[in-house]
Amino acid sequence: MSKNVLVTGSSGLIGGIILKYNSDNNLFGLDIVPSEYPNHEISDISDSKKLADIFSKNNIDVVVHLAGKTSVAGTWDNLIGNNFDGTANVFEASKNSEVKKVIFASSNHAVGLFENDDPYKQIISGNYQDIKNYELIKSNCEIRPDSLYGVSKAFGENIGRYYYETFGIKVACLRIGSVRPVDTPVEGNSNRFFSTWCSHKDISGLIEACINSEKIGFNIFYGVSDNKWKIWDISNQKKILNFHPQSDAEIFRTE
Ligand SMILES: NC(=O)c1ccc[n+]([C@@H]2O[C@H](COP(=O)([O-])OP(=O)(O)OC[C@H]3O[C@@H](n4cnc5c(N)ncnc54)[C@H](O)[C@@H]3O)[C@@H](O)[C@H]2O)c1
């Protein structure tokens, strides 16, 4: 059955991808700038009053919360309103409007400091020669943010846990890898995207699987394609969501 889905940050890259691949859900967009969504509200998530109004009049079943600042160089000044207050407002409005599920765009940067350790450091640098079997980073690993932006995503995951356990809202946190405007992992000599790339089809498929799944309680999933050199464990997507990403960055390797 189709659901009423509010997408915050609908005018951004992933918001556009969701619209392009949407199957049969009724999508509502919300952003500070206009989007292509047929139903769209211009609003800032740091404005809790306006957010409450939008939620109450649209009978929302599921929120896909993408809005926020996205730079690892983000400072407290631009993260406080957009990522911390804004995310808290989205959860509070969801609770007050009896939204059943929130899908929160977290980030690999909530656990980015693992990339300082071997073998992950070697893998993302493209030094594969000494790598044999290695353990993938699990969704229940330690939180190791690599930036204030990463801290803001860890905050989003934590407030999601609180709203799940206290108010019963189902929450899926997606630690997204690298979704790129040009849908390939190739950028100059960089090898990191060969580990972290998530194709447009895979991120939209993961989000749709989260929207439709009846099995979500509080869960964390890595938003990454099934890349040969991925560093994050995606096995829980199959178990919980019956979803498995289809793309593999390796097919773009030219040398
Ligand atoms: N693209 C990636 O590879 C990637 C990786 C990890 C995490 N994420 C997360 O996924 C989400 C979407 O990413 P994206 O690549 O589409 O980013 P994007 O920058 O293209 O889109 C973000 C959107 O949020 C809107 N926005 C920002 N502050 C807002 C506010 N206060 N109120 C309302 N709207 C606001 C912006 O106008 C923009 O349209 C972000 O939360 C980002 O941190 C993305």
PDB file of C-alpha atoms and ligand atoms in Angstrom:
ATOM      1  CA  MET A   1       0.000   0.000   0.000  1.00  0.00           C
ATOM      2  CA  SER A   2       1.378   3.411  -0.869  1.00  0.00           C
ATOM      3  CA  LYS A   3       2.459   5.642   2.006  1.00  0.00           C
ATOM      4  CA  ASN A   4       2.594   9.390   2.571  1.00  0.00           C
ATOM      5  CA  VAL A   5       6.302  10.146   2.747  1.00  0.00           C
ATOM      6  CA  LEU A   6       7.777  13.504   3.700  1.00  0.00           C
ATOM      7  CA  VAL A   7      11.287  14.033   2.338  1.00  0.00           C
ATOM      8  CA  THR A   8      13.219  16.813   4.082  1.00  0.00           C
ATOM      9  CA  GLY A   9      16.066  18.164   1.968  1.00  0.00           C
ATOM     10  CA  SER A  10      14.066  17.207  -1.134  1.00  0.00           C
ATOM     11  CA  SER A  11      15.886  19.707  -3.378  1.00  0.00           C
ATOM     12  CA  GLY A  12      19.264  18.093  -2.840  1.00  0.00           C
ATOM     13  CA  LEU A  13      21.025  15.271  -4.643  1.00  0.00           C
ATOM     14  CA  ILE A  14      19.491  12.320  -2.794  1.00  0.00           C
ATOM     15  CA  GLY A  15      16.081  14.025  -2.607  1.00  0.00           C
ATOM     16  CA  GLY A  16      16.114  14.181  -6.418  1.00  0.00           C
ATOM     17  CA  ILE A  17      17.196  10.540  -6.707  1.00  0.00           C
ATOM     18  CA  ILE A  18      14.313   9.440  -4.461  1.00  0.00           C
ATOM     19  CA  LEU A  19      11.851  11.321  -6.689  1.00  0.00           C
ATOM     20  CA  LYS A  20      13.320   9.786  -9.845  1.00  0.00           C
ATOM     21  CA  TYR A  21      13.163   6.179  -8.609  1.00  0.00           C
ATOM     22  CA  ASN A  22       9.994   6.422  -6.480  1.00  0.00           C
ATOM     23  CA  SER A  23       7.576   3.596  -7.239  1.00  0.00           C
ATOM     24  CA  ASP A  24       4.200   4.268  -5.707  1.00  0.00           C
ATOM     25  CA  ASN A  25       4.548   6.322  -2.529  1.00  0.00           C
ATOM     26  CA  ASN A  26       3.004   9.804  -2.221  1.00  0.00           C
ATOM     27  CA  LEU A  27       6.012  12.055  -1.810  1.00  0.00           C
ATOM     28  CA  PHE A  28       5.977  15.469  -0.140  1.00  0.00           C
ATOM     29  CA  GLY A  29       9.093  17.597  -0.328  1.00  0.00           C
ATOM     30  CA  LEU A  30      10.397  20.134   2.177  1.00  0.00           C
ATOM     31  CA  ASP A  31      13.454  22.295   1.664  1.00  0.00           C
ATOM     32  CA  ILE A  32      14.677  25.860   2.020  1.00  0.00           C
ATOM     33  CA  VAL A  33      14.810  26.068  -1.794  1.00  0.00           C
ATOM     34  CA  PRO A  34      12.276  24.896  -4.418  1.00  0.00           C
ATOM     35  CA  SER A  35      12.308  21.289  -5.663  1.00  0.00           C
ATOM     36  CA  GLU A  36      10.738  19.283  -8.479  1.00  0.00           C
ATOM     37  CA  TYR A  37       8.393  17.538  -6.056  1.00  0.00           C
ATOM     38  CA  PRO A  38       4.779  18.109  -7.108  1.00  0.00           C
ATOM     39  CA  ASN A  39       3.914  18.697  -3.421  1.00  0.00           C
ATOM     40  CA  HIS A  40       6.555  20.878  -1.863  1.00  0.00           C
ATOM     41  CA  GLU A  41       6.877  23.264   1.079  1.00  0.00           C
ATOM     42  CA  ILE A  42       9.611  25.849   1.384  1.00  0.00           C
ATOM     43  CA  SER A  43      10.597  25.648   5.015  1.00  0.00           C
ATOM     44  CA  ASP A  44      13.617  25.569   7.289  1.00  0.00           C
ATOM     45  CA  ILE A  45      13.767  22.597   9.671  1.00  0.00           C
ATOM     46  CA  SER A  46      15.154  24.874  12.362  1.00  0.00           C
ATOM     47  CA  ASP A  47      11.702  26.564  12.428  1.00  0.00           C
ATOM     48  CA  SER A  48       9.878  24.147  14.746  1.00  0.00           C
ATOM     49  CA  LYS A  49       6.502  25.921  14.512  1.00  0.00           C
ATOM     50  CA  LYS A  50       6.290  25.808  10.739  1.00  0.00           C
ATOM     51  CA  LEU A  51       7.520  22.220  10.756  1.00  0.00           C
ATOM     52  CA  ALA A  52       4.740  21.219  13.176  1.00  0.00           C
ATOM     53  CA  ASP A  53       2.145  22.854  10.856  1.00  0.00           C
ATOM     54  CA  ILE A  54       3.440  21.031   7.780  1.00  0.00           C
ATOM     55  CA  PHE A  55       3.469  17.694   9.579  1.00  0.00           C
ATOM     56  CA  SER A  56      -0.010  18.074  11.029  1.00  0.00           C
ATOM     57  CA  LYS A  57      -1.697  18.966   7.743  1.00  0.00           C
ATOM     58  CA  ASN A  58      -0.153  16.261   5.556  1.00  0.00           C
ATOM     59  CA  ASN A  59      -0.951  13.013   7.401  1.00  0.00           C
ATOM     60  CA  ILE A  60       2.607  11.742   7.080  1.00  0.00           C
ATOM     61  CA  ASP A  61       3.332   8.010   7.569  1.00  0.00           C
ATOM     62  CA  VAL A  62       7.099   8.071   7.030  1.00  0.00           C
ATOM     63  CA  VAL A  63       9.751  10.794   7.116  1.00  0.00           C
ATOM     64  CA  VAL A  64      12.954  10.548   5.118  1.00  0.00           C
ATOM     65  CA  HIS A  65      15.124  13.123   6.858  1.00  0.00           C
ATOM     66  CA  LEU A  66      17.886  14.332   4.528  1.00  0.00           C
ATOM     67  CA  ALA A  67      17.977  18.085   5.220  1.00  0.00           C
ATOM     68  CA  GLY A  68      21.068  19.592   6.729  1.00  0.00           C
ATOM     69  CA  LYS A  69      24.584  20.806   6.121  1.00  0.00           C
ATOM     70  CA  THR A  70      26.645  18.150   4.415  1.00  0.00           C
ATOM     71  CA  SER A  71      30.240  19.319   4.621  1.00  0.00           C
ATOM     72  CA  VAL A  72      32.869  17.597   6.776  1.00  0.00           C
ATOM     73  CA  ALA A  73      34.323  21.079   7.181  1.00  0.00           C
ATOM     74  CA  GLY A  74      31.072  22.276   8.820  1.00  0.00           C
ATOM     75  CA  THR A  75      31.454  24.463  11.909  1.00  0.00           C
ATOM     76  CA  TRP A  76      29.310  24.560  15.043  1.00  0.00           C
ATOM     77  CA  ASP A  77      27.768  27.795  13.800  1.00  0.00           C
ATOM     78  CA  ASN A  78      26.252  26.212  10.708  1.00  0.00           C
ATOM     79  CA  LEU A  79      25.629  22.750  12.207  1.00  0.00           C
ATOM     80  CA  ILE A  80      23.788  23.794  15.375  1.00  0.00           C
ATOM     81  CA  GLY A  81      20.628  25.091  13.667  1.00  0.00           C
ATOM     82  CA  ASN A  82      20.586  22.901  10.580  1.00  0.00           C
ATOM     83  CA  ASN A  83      21.802  19.529  11.872  1.00  0.00           C
ATOM     84  CA  PHE A  84      21.286  19.508  15.643  1.00  0.00           C
ATOM     85  CA  ASP A  85      18.198  21.682  16.263  1.00  0.00           C
ATOM     86  CA  GLY A  86      16.737  20.788  12.862  1.00  0.00           C
ATOM     87  CA  THR A  87      17.037  17.045  13.442  1.00  0.00           C
ATOM     88  CA  ALA A  88      15.607  17.338  16.964  1.00  0.00           C
ATOM     89  CA  ASN A  89      12.676  19.322  15.488  1.00  0.00           C
ATOM     90  CA  VAL A  90      12.033  16.637  12.861  1.00  0.00           C
ATOM     91  CA  PHE A  91      11.852  13.902  15.523  1.00  0.00           C
ATOM     92  CA  GLU A  92       9.648  16.006  17.808  1.00  0.00           C
ATOM     93  CA  ALA A  93       7.242  16.911  14.962  1.00  0.00           C
ATOM     94  CA  SER A  94       7.175  13.213  13.969  1.00  0.00           C
ATOM     95  CA  LYS A  95       6.226  12.205  17.497  1.00  0.00           C
ATOM     96  CA  ASN A  96       3.518  14.868  17.773  1.00  0.00           C
ATOM     97  CA  SER A  97       1.983  13.913  14.401  1.00  0.00           C
ATOM     98  CA  GLU A  98       2.134  10.172  15.070  1.00  0.00           C
ATOM     99  CA  VAL A  99       4.534   9.458  12.229  1.00  0.00           C
ATOM    100  CA  LYS A 100       5.309   5.737  12.288  1.00  0.00           C
ATOM    101  CA  LYS A 101       8.841   5.720  10.924  1.00  0.00           C
ATOM    102  CA  VAL A 102      11.772   8.074  10.421  1.00  0.00           C
ATOM    103  CA  ILE A 103      14.603   7.252   8.038  1.00  0.00           C
ATOM    104  CA  PHE A 104      17.545   9.407   9.020  1.00  0.00           C
ATOM    105  CA  ALA A 105      20.380  10.208   6.623  1.00  0.00           C
ATOM    106  CA  SER A 106      23.349   9.609   8.880  1.00  0.00           C
ATOM    107  CA  SER A 107      26.805   9.376   7.394  1.00  0.00           C
ATOM    108  CA  ASN A 108      29.914   7.241   7.216  1.00  0.00           C
ATOM    109  CA  HIS A 109      31.553  10.229   8.935  1.00  0.00           C
ATOM    110  CA  ALA A 110      29.871   9.181  12.223  1.00  0.00           C
ATOM    111  CA  VAL A 111      32.438   6.358  12.210  1.00  0.00           C
ATOM    112  CA  GLY A 112      35.026   7.921   9.901  1.00  0.00           C
ATOM    113  CA  LEU A 113      38.014   7.546  12.238  1.00  0.00           C
ATOM    114  CA  PHE A 114      38.138   3.822  11.456  1.00  0.00           C
ATOM    115  CA  GLU A 115      39.721   4.984   8.209  1.00  0.00           C
ATOM    116  CA  ASN A 116      42.842   5.915  10.212  1.00  0.00           C
ATOM    117  CA  ASP A 117      43.332   2.231  11.075  1.00  0.00           C
ATOM    118  CA  ASP A 118      44.666  -0.613   8.953  1.00  0.00           C
ATOM    119  CA  PRO A 119      43.444  -2.372   6.921  1.00  0.00           C
ATOM    120  CA  TYR A 120      40.816   0.298   6.133  1.00  0.00           C
ATOM    121  CA  LYS A 121      43.475   2.989   5.707  1.00  0.00           C
ATOM    122  CA  GLN A 122      45.236   0.831   3.123  1.00  0.00           C
ATOM    123  CA  ILE A 123      42.048  -0.135   1.336  1.00  0.00           C
ATOM    124  CA  ILE A 124      40.710   3.397   0.884  1.00  0.00           C
ATOM    125  CA  SER A 125      44.145   4.435  -0.377  1.00  0.00           C
ATOM    126  CA  GLY A 126      44.053   1.674  -2.991  1.00  0.00           C
ATOM    127  CA  ASN A 127      46.949  -0.283  -1.437  1.00  0.00           C
ATOM    128  CA  TYR A 128      45.372  -3.683  -1.869  1.00  0.00           C
ATOM    129  CA  GLN A 129      48.491  -5.838  -2.293  1.00  0.00           C
ATOM    130  CA  ASP A 130      48.800  -7.000   1.356  1.00  0.00           C
ATOM    131  CA  ILE A 131      45.076  -7.246   2.045  1.00  0.00           C
ATOM    132  CA  LYS A 132      43.697 -10.748   2.403  1.00  0.00           C
ATOM    133  CA  ASN A 133      40.715 -11.453   4.613  1.00  0.00           C
ATOM    134  CA  TYR A 134      39.556  -8.481   6.615  1.00  0.00           C
ATOM    135  CA  GLU A 135      36.699  -7.750   8.942  1.00  0.00           C
ATOM    136  CA  LEU A 136      34.069  -5.352   7.694  1.00  0.00           C
ATOM    137  CA  ILE A 137      33.051  -2.510  10.013  1.00  0.00           C
ATOM    138  CA  LYS A 138      29.737  -3.494  11.571  1.00  0.00           C
ATOM    139  CA  SER A 139      26.716  -1.287  12.134  1.00  0.00           C
ATOM    140  CA  ASN A 140      27.107  -1.752  15.916  1.00  0.00           C
ATOM    141  CA  CYS A 141      30.752  -0.646  15.958  1.00  0.00           C
ATOM    142  CA  GLU A 142      32.002   2.132  18.216  1.00  0.00           C
ATOM    143  CA  ILE A 143      30.964   5.639  17.227  1.00  0.00           C
ATOM    144  CA  ARG A 144      34.109   7.413  15.973  1.00  0.00           C
ATOM    145  CA  PRO A 145      33.147  10.712  14.304  1.00  0.00           C
ATOM    146  CA  ASP A 146      35.863  12.296  12.209  1.00  0.00           C
ATOM    147  CA  SER A 147      34.468  15.851  12.228  1.00  0.00           C
ATOM    148  CA  LEU A 148      31.811  18.039  13.824  1.00  0.00           C
ATOM    149  CA  TYR A 149      29.629  17.032  10.886  1.00  0.00           C
ATOM    150  CA  GLY A 150      30.195  13.386  11.919  1.00  0.00           C
ATOM    151  CA  VAL A 151      29.292  14.340  15.493  1.00  0.00           C
ATOM    152  CA  SER A 152      26.018  15.867  14.217  1.00  0.00           C
ATOM    153  CA  LYS A 153      25.200  12.546  12.499  1.00  0.00           C
ATOM    154  CA  ALA A 154      26.033  10.573  15.664  1.00  0.00           C
ATOM    155  CA  PHE A 155      23.661  12.935  17.484  1.00  0.00           C
ATOM    156  CA  GLY A 156      20.936  12.152  14.935  1.00  0.00           C
ATOM    157  CA  GLU A 157      21.415   8.419  15.488  1.00  0.00           C
ATOM    158  CA  ASN A 158      21.263   8.877  19.267  1.00  0.00           C
ATOM    159  CA  ILE A 159      18.166  11.034  19.273  1.00  0.00           C
ATOM    160  CA  GLY A 160      16.623   8.456  16.929  1.00  0.00           C
ATOM    161  CA  ARG A 161      17.351   5.727  19.478  1.00  0.00           C
ATOM    162  CA  TYR A 162      15.724   7.838  22.192  1.00  0.00           C
ATOM    163  CA  TYR A 163      12.550   8.459  20.155  1.00  0.00           C
ATOM    164  CA  TYR A 164      12.361   4.763  19.261  1.00  0.00           C
ATOM    165  CA  GLU A 165      12.700   3.446  22.797  1.00  0.00           C
ATOM    166  CA  THR A 166      10.671   6.169  24.472  1.00  0.00           C
ATOM    167  CA  PHE A 167       7.943   6.941  21.943  1.00  0.00           C
ATOM    168  CA  GLY A 168       7.917   3.852  19.733  1.00  0.00           C
ATOM    169  CA  ILE A 169       8.785   5.564  16.442  1.00  0.00           C
ATOM    170  CA  LYS A 170      10.606   3.126  14.164  1.00  0.00           C
ATOM    171  CA  VAL A 171      13.959   4.527  13.104  1.00  0.00           C
ATOM    172  CA  ALA A 172      16.382   3.500  10.382  1.00  0.00           C
ATOM    173  CA  CYS A 173      19.704   5.356  10.317  1.00  0.00           C
ATOM    174  CA  LEU A 174      21.572   5.161   7.027  1.00  0.00           C
ATOM    175  CA  ARG A 175      25.317   5.698   7.262  1.00  0.00           C
ATOM    176  CA  ILE A 176      25.610   6.784   3.681  1.00  0.00           C
ATOM    177  CA  GLY A 177      28.932   6.353   1.901  1.00  0.00           C
ATOM    178  CA  SER A 178      29.417   8.391  -1.284  1.00  0.00           C
ATOM    179  CA  VAL A 179      26.422   9.200  -3.486  1.00  0.00           C
ATOM    180  CA  ARG A 180      27.720  11.366  -6.288  1.00  0.00           C
ATOM    181  CA  PRO A 181      26.024  13.655  -8.834  1.00  0.00           C
ATOM    182  CA  VAL A 182      27.827  11.753 -11.595  1.00  0.00           C
ATOM    183  CA  ASP A 183      26.858   8.162 -10.817  1.00  0.00           C
ATOM    184  CA  THR A 184      30.352   6.597 -10.848  1.00  0.00           C
ATOM    185  CA  PRO A 185      33.166   6.092  -8.301  1.00  0.00           C
ATOM    186  CA  VAL A 186      35.800   7.584 -10.596  1.00  0.00           C
ATOM    187  CA  GLU A 187      37.434  10.825  -9.532  1.00  0.00           C
ATOM    188  CA  GLY A 188      40.983  11.532 -10.642  1.00  0.00           C
ATOM    189  CA  ASN A 189      43.441   9.232  -8.904  1.00  0.00           C
ATOM    190  CA  SER A 190      41.327   8.839  -5.784  1.00  0.00           C
ATOM    191  CA  ASN A 191      40.644   5.273  -4.676  1.00  0.00           C
ATOM    192  CA  ARG A 192      38.351   5.998  -1.731  1.00  0.00           C
ATOM    193  CA  PHE A 193      35.194   6.017  -3.849  1.00  0.00           C
ATOM    194  CA  PHE A 194      35.973   2.459  -4.982  1.00  0.00           C
ATOM    195  CA  SER A 195      35.221   1.522  -1.349  1.00  0.00           C
ATOM    196  CA  THR A 196      32.563   4.056  -0.399  1.00  0.00           C
ATOM    197  CA  TRP A 197      30.519   4.614  -3.574  1.00  0.00           C
ATOM    198  CA  CYS A 198      26.776   4.075  -3.437  1.00  0.00           C
ATOM    199  CA  SER A 199      25.004   4.134  -6.795  1.00  0.00           C
ATOM    200  CA  HIS A 200      21.800   6.099  -7.296  1.00  0.00           C
ATOM    201  CA  LYS A 201      19.868   2.875  -7.754  1.00  0.00           C
ATOM    202  CA  ASP A 202      21.262   1.374  -4.544  1.00  0.00           C
ATOM    203  CA  ILE A 203      20.584   4.400  -2.336  1.00  0.00           C
ATOM    204  CA  SER A 204      17.030   4.753  -3.664  1.00  0.00           C
ATOM    205  CA  GLY A 205      16.501   0.982  -3.303  1.00  0.00           C
ATOM    206  CA  LEU A 206      17.760   1.040   0.284  1.00  0.00           C
ATOM    207  CA  ILE A 207      15.536   3.979   1.212  1.00  0.00           C
ATOM    208  CA  GLU A 208      12.505   2.377  -0.426  1.00  0.00           C
ATOM    209  CA  ALA A 209      13.218  -0.926   1.346  1.00  0.00           C
ATOM    210  CA  CYS A 210      13.322   0.972   4.661  1.00  0.00           C
ATOM    211  CA  ILE A 211      10.047   2.743   3.857  1.00  0.00           C
ATOM    212  CA  ASN A 212       8.317  -0.545   3.080  1.00  0.00           C
ATOM    213  CA  SER A 213       9.859  -2.863   5.692  1.00  0.00           C
ATOM    214  CA  GLU A 214       7.736  -4.004   8.612  1.00  0.00           C
ATOM    215  CA  LYS A 215      10.838  -5.290  10.398  1.00  0.00           C
ATOM    216  CA  ILE A 216      12.494  -2.030  11.363  1.00  0.00           C
ATOM    217  CA  GLY A 217      12.752  -1.203  15.063  1.00  0.00           C
ATOM    218  CA  PHE A 218      15.883   0.862  15.558  1.00  0.00           C
ATOM    219  CA  ASN A 219      18.416  -0.145  12.914  1.00  0.00           C
ATOM    220  CA  ILE A 220      21.576   1.178  11.359  1.00  0.00           C
ATOM    221  CA  PHE A 221      22.455   0.343   7.755  1.00  0.00           C
ATOM    222  CA  TYR A 222      25.442   1.362   5.664  1.00  0.00           C
ATOM    223  CA  GLY A 223      24.387   3.062   2.429  1.00  0.00           C
ATOM    224  CA  VAL A 224      27.016   1.614   0.148  1.00  0.00           C
ATOM    225  CA  SER A 225      27.001  -0.460  -3.017  1.00  0.00           C
ATOM    226  CA  ASP A 226      28.260  -4.034  -2.974  1.00  0.00           C
ATOM    227  CA  ASN A 227      31.755  -2.849  -3.898  1.00  0.00           C
ATOM    228  CA  LYS A 228      34.569  -5.382  -4.019  1.00  0.00           C
ATOM    229  CA  TRP A 229      36.612  -3.170  -1.666  1.00  0.00           C
ATOM    230  CA  LYS A 230      33.827  -1.957   0.638  1.00  0.00           C
ATOM    231  CA  ILE A 231      34.844  -1.558   4.286  1.00  0.00           C
ATOM    232  CA  TRP A 232      31.355  -1.612   5.847  1.00  0.00           C
ATOM    233  CA  ASP A 233      29.177  -4.620   6.573  1.00  0.00           C
ATOM    234  CA  ILE A 234      25.917  -4.625   4.587  1.00  0.00           C
ATOM    235  CA  SER A 235      24.725  -8.113   5.558  1.00  0.00           C
ATOM    236  CA  ASN A 236      21.946  -6.780   7.803  1.00  0.00           C
ATOM    237  CA  GLN A 237      20.189  -5.228   4.779  1.00  0.00           C
ATOM    238  CA  LYS A 238      19.489  -8.678   3.374  1.00  0.00           C
ATOM    239  CA  LYS A 239      18.455 -10.111   6.750  1.00  0.00           C
ATOM    240  CA  ILE A 240      16.192  -7.287   7.867  1.00  0.00           C
ATOM    241  CA  LEU A 241      15.077  -5.579   4.655  1.00  0.00           C
ATOM    242  CA  ASN A 242      15.406  -8.384   2.137  1.00  0.00           C
ATOM    243  CA  PHE A 243      17.384  -5.881   0.075  1.00  0.00           C
ATOM    244  CA  HIS A 244      20.815  -6.266  -1.425  1.00  0.00           C
ATOM    245  CA  PRO A 245      22.565  -3.523  -3.411  1.00  0.00           C
ATOM    246  CA  GLN A 246      23.250  -4.357  -7.063  1.00  0.00           C
ATOM    247  CA  SER A 247      26.156  -2.113  -8.065  1.00  0.00           C
ATOM    248  CA  ASP A 248      29.886  -2.717  -7.665  1.00  0.00           C
ATOM    249  CA  ALA A 249      32.372   0.130  -8.157  1.00  0.00           C
ATOM    250  CA  GLU A 250      34.946  -2.326  -9.482  1.00  0.00           C
ATOM    251  CA  ILE A 251      33.354  -2.442 -12.938  1.00  0.00           C
ATOM    252  CA  PHE A 252      34.524   1.172 -13.420  1.00  0.00           C
ATOM    253  CA  ARG A 253      38.176   0.284 -12.735  1.00  0.00           C
ATOM    254  CA  THR A 254      40.290   0.943 -15.787  1.00  0.00           C
ATOM    255  CA  GLU A 255      43.751  -0.084 -14.539  1.00  0.00           C
TER     256      GLU A 255
HETATM  257  N1  LIG B   1      25.595  12.433  -0.843  1.00  0.00           N
HETATM  258  C1  LIG B   1      26.310  11.667  -0.033  1.00  0.00           C
HETATM  259  O1  LIG B   1      27.232  10.962  -0.459  1.00  0.00           O
HETATM  260  C2  LIG B   1      26.015  11.615   1.450  1.00  0.00           C
HETATM  261  C3  LIG B   1      26.905  10.871   2.259  1.00  0.00           C
HETATM  262  C4  LIG B   1      26.643  10.765   3.623  1.00  0.00           C
HETATM  263  C5  LIG B   1      25.522  11.398   4.169  1.00  0.00           C
HETATM  264  N2  LIG B   1      24.701  12.127   3.360  1.00  0.00           N
HETATM  265  C6  LIG B   1      23.571  12.818   3.982  1.00  0.00           C
HETATM  266  O2  LIG B   1      22.412  12.628   3.206  1.00  0.00           O
HETATM  267  C7  LIG B   1      21.626  13.819   3.218  1.00  0.00           C
HETATM  268  C8  LIG B   1      21.344  14.283   1.783  1.00  0.00           C
HETATM  269  O3  LIG B   1      22.579  14.444   1.126  1.00  0.00           O
HETATM  270  P1  LIG B   1      22.666  15.142  -0.310  1.00  0.00           P
HETATM  271  O4  LIG B   1      23.910  14.639  -0.933  1.00  0.00           O
HETATM  272  O5  LIG B   1      21.374  15.020  -1.026  1.00  0.00           O
HETATM  273  O6  LIG B   1      22.937  16.645   0.145  1.00  0.00           O
HETATM  274  P2  LIG B   1      22.512  18.015  -0.575  1.00  0.00           P
HETATM  275  O7  LIG B   1      23.385  19.065   0.015  1.00  0.00           O
HETATM  276  O8  LIG B   1      22.481  17.832  -2.043  1.00  0.00           O
HETATM  277  O9  LIG B   1      21.024  18.213  -0.045  1.00  0.00           O
HETATM  278  C9  LIG B   1      20.729  18.695   1.235  1.00  0.00           C
HETATM  279  C10 LIG B   1      19.464  19.535   1.120  1.00  0.00           C
HETATM  280  O10 LIG B   1      19.104  19.967   2.446  1.00  0.00           O
HETATM  281  C11 LIG B   1      18.614  21.287   2.315  1.00  0.00           C
HETATM  282  N3  LIG B   1      18.750  21.966   3.616  1.00  0.00           N
HETATM  283  C12 LIG B   1      19.896  22.304   4.249  1.00  0.00           C
HETATM  284  N4  LIG B   1      19.614  22.892   5.417  1.00  0.00           N
HETATM  285  C13 LIG B   1      18.257  22.905   5.534  1.00  0.00           C
HETATM  286  C14 LIG B   1      17.360  23.377   6.517  1.00  0.00           C
HETATM  287  N5  LIG B   1      17.801  23.973   7.625  1.00  0.00           N
HETATM  288  N6  LIG B   1      16.022  23.216   6.330  1.00  0.00           N
HETATM  289  C15 LIG B   1      15.559  22.622   5.184  1.00  0.00           C
HETATM  290  N7  LIG B   1      16.371  22.165   4.204  1.00  0.00           N
HETATM  291  C16 LIG B   1      17.697  22.308   4.377  1.00  0.00           C
HETATM  292  C17 LIG B   1      19.483  21.929   1.246  1.00  0.00           C
HETATM  293  O11 LIG B   1      18.845  23.075   0.672  1.00  0.00           O
HETATM  294  C18 LIG B   1      19.653  20.784   0.265  1.00  0.00           C
HETATM  295  O12 LIG B   1      18.677  20.824  -0.768  1.00  0.00           O
HETATM  296  C19 LIG B   1      22.401  14.841   4.044  1.00  0.00           C
HETATM  297  O13 LIG B   1      21.890  14.837   5.363  1.00  0.00           O
HETATM  298  C20 LIG B   1      23.812  14.317   4.030  1.00  0.00           C
HETATM  299  O14 LIG B   1      24.523  14.683   5.198  1.00  0.00           O
HETATM  300  C21 LIG B   1      24.927  12.246   2.022  1.00  0.00           C
END
